[in-house]
Amino acid sequence: MKKDDALRESGVGTRLVAAGRRPEWTGTADQPGSVVNPAVWRASTHLYDSVAALKEGGKTNADGRFYYGRRGAPTQWALSEALTELEPGAAGTLLYPSGVAAIAGALLALVKPGDHVLMADNVYEPSRNIGQGLLANFGVTTEFFDPLDRDGFAARFTPNTRAVLLEAPGSLTMEVPDIPAFAAITREKGAVSLIDNTWASPLGFPALERGCDIAIMSLTKHVGGHSDLMMGSVAAGDALYRRLRRTHQQLGQVVSPDDAALALRGLRTLQVRLARGAASALEIAGWLATRPEVSQVLCPMLPGAPGYETWARTFTGGCGLFSFLFRNADEAAQNRFVDALELFGIGYSWGGFESLVVPLNPAGCRSATSWPPEGANPADCFGVRLAIGLEDPADLIADLERAFARMRG
Ligand SMILES: *Cc1c(COP(=O)(O)O)cnc(C)c1O
């Protein structure tokens, strides 16, 4: 068995350690594989031996070939290859300078004027803005659907529906659509399904294996893992990968080799960080569920919480990001709680080593569903989103307990 084949069949921890470390990227021509990590190749110009080689170079447009800086060099190639190793069913992975650039780049590869796009109502707000702004400007219509209404989904397609953007769980309100079912219906209808898989990563949800056509991640979150870089990725099977790659090249997308090296470093510890974040989140979510100040814990990994059944049936893992709602609160109480926390930084983003909190205000980014949900008491629908980092969960619980006390004023 070749080394590559052995790697593909090994466990995810083994693949995370070995992926992308080709001997020719981790050493010199006469001493291949001599260091652990690929070097940081700062390269705009690539050089040719002769005019003949220059002409020949333009003809092949393959991954892993020197050509010109926009096509990357071994640092970026190693990261792409490592991400492809982690995504069963992927033929390749494209890198973008942010998660939002990845979502926009993928959608632009799929649509033309007159086309129709469906987006789940729980998608990340900037994804919604791509639909209502960029795509609308190009004559593409975007409509939103209830991510929990599986039975009504097929009726939302038009003859021009080309793409469906899914996200699970929704990164604010944490509902878990049945992604394999939505992906299967999308395929039956002849459209392409894309999933924003930033929450679970392929470790917790191997999206292509579960029937999605395109898997997108903001590498800014778990893969970077240290709150010091921005990047996005798009992985797909062969035919779609080639189509996405053409648009990626036409948009001139490229990531810096320094950031690629940082993302590769983060990737090596992804499994242990996700497991620790998920375990701490579950412990904290379980504690929150016992608190009188809490009306609902929105953590699909917690038995009994909304989305748990679908999550348990379709996912193999989770992470440290979840939300909860206060009982009988208002916006001022919500904000007092957030301001009272000492170990949680107030900030967007998540997936770093440090815990973060933001107030939960999803009302402005819903159109097919409503917030507060129909029939719910609005006073029970203020809340926060927590990103649980690598601190000791007992300390985070003590911080939350202090904040509940201060919230009462
Ligand atoms: C942060 C985030 C993105 C965008 O990623 P950036 O790298 O910040 O552009 C996309 N989707 C989800 C679910 C996110 O949380």
XYZ file of C-alpha atoms in Angstrom, residues 173 285 288-289 291-299 302 304-307 322-328 360 371 373 376 380-384:
34
model
C -30.141 30.340 17.291
C -24.968 23.936 28.969
C -27.315 26.447 32.621
C -30.309 24.142 32.106
C -30.648 27.679 36.485
C -33.879 29.539 37.294
C -32.649 32.566 35.241
C -32.623 30.456 32.051
C -35.706 29.747 29.910
C -33.997 27.620 27.266
C -30.531 26.289 26.435
C -29.935 26.282 22.676
C -27.172 23.678 22.547
C -27.428 18.683 25.080
C -33.458 17.387 25.438
C -32.394 20.711 23.855
C -33.946 21.823 20.526
C -32.271 20.034 17.621
C -24.030 27.547 21.757
C -26.664 30.015 22.995
C -29.133 30.287 25.841
C -32.185 32.429 26.598
C -33.021 34.221 29.844
C -36.297 33.772 31.650
C -38.315 36.955 32.021
C -28.378 37.372 20.914
C -37.853 35.973 16.241
C -40.537 32.391 17.581
C -43.059 32.296 22.537
C -38.137 34.617 27.492
C -36.304 35.271 24.201
C -33.446 37.581 25.184
C -30.207 35.683 25.475
C -26.543 35.362 24.639
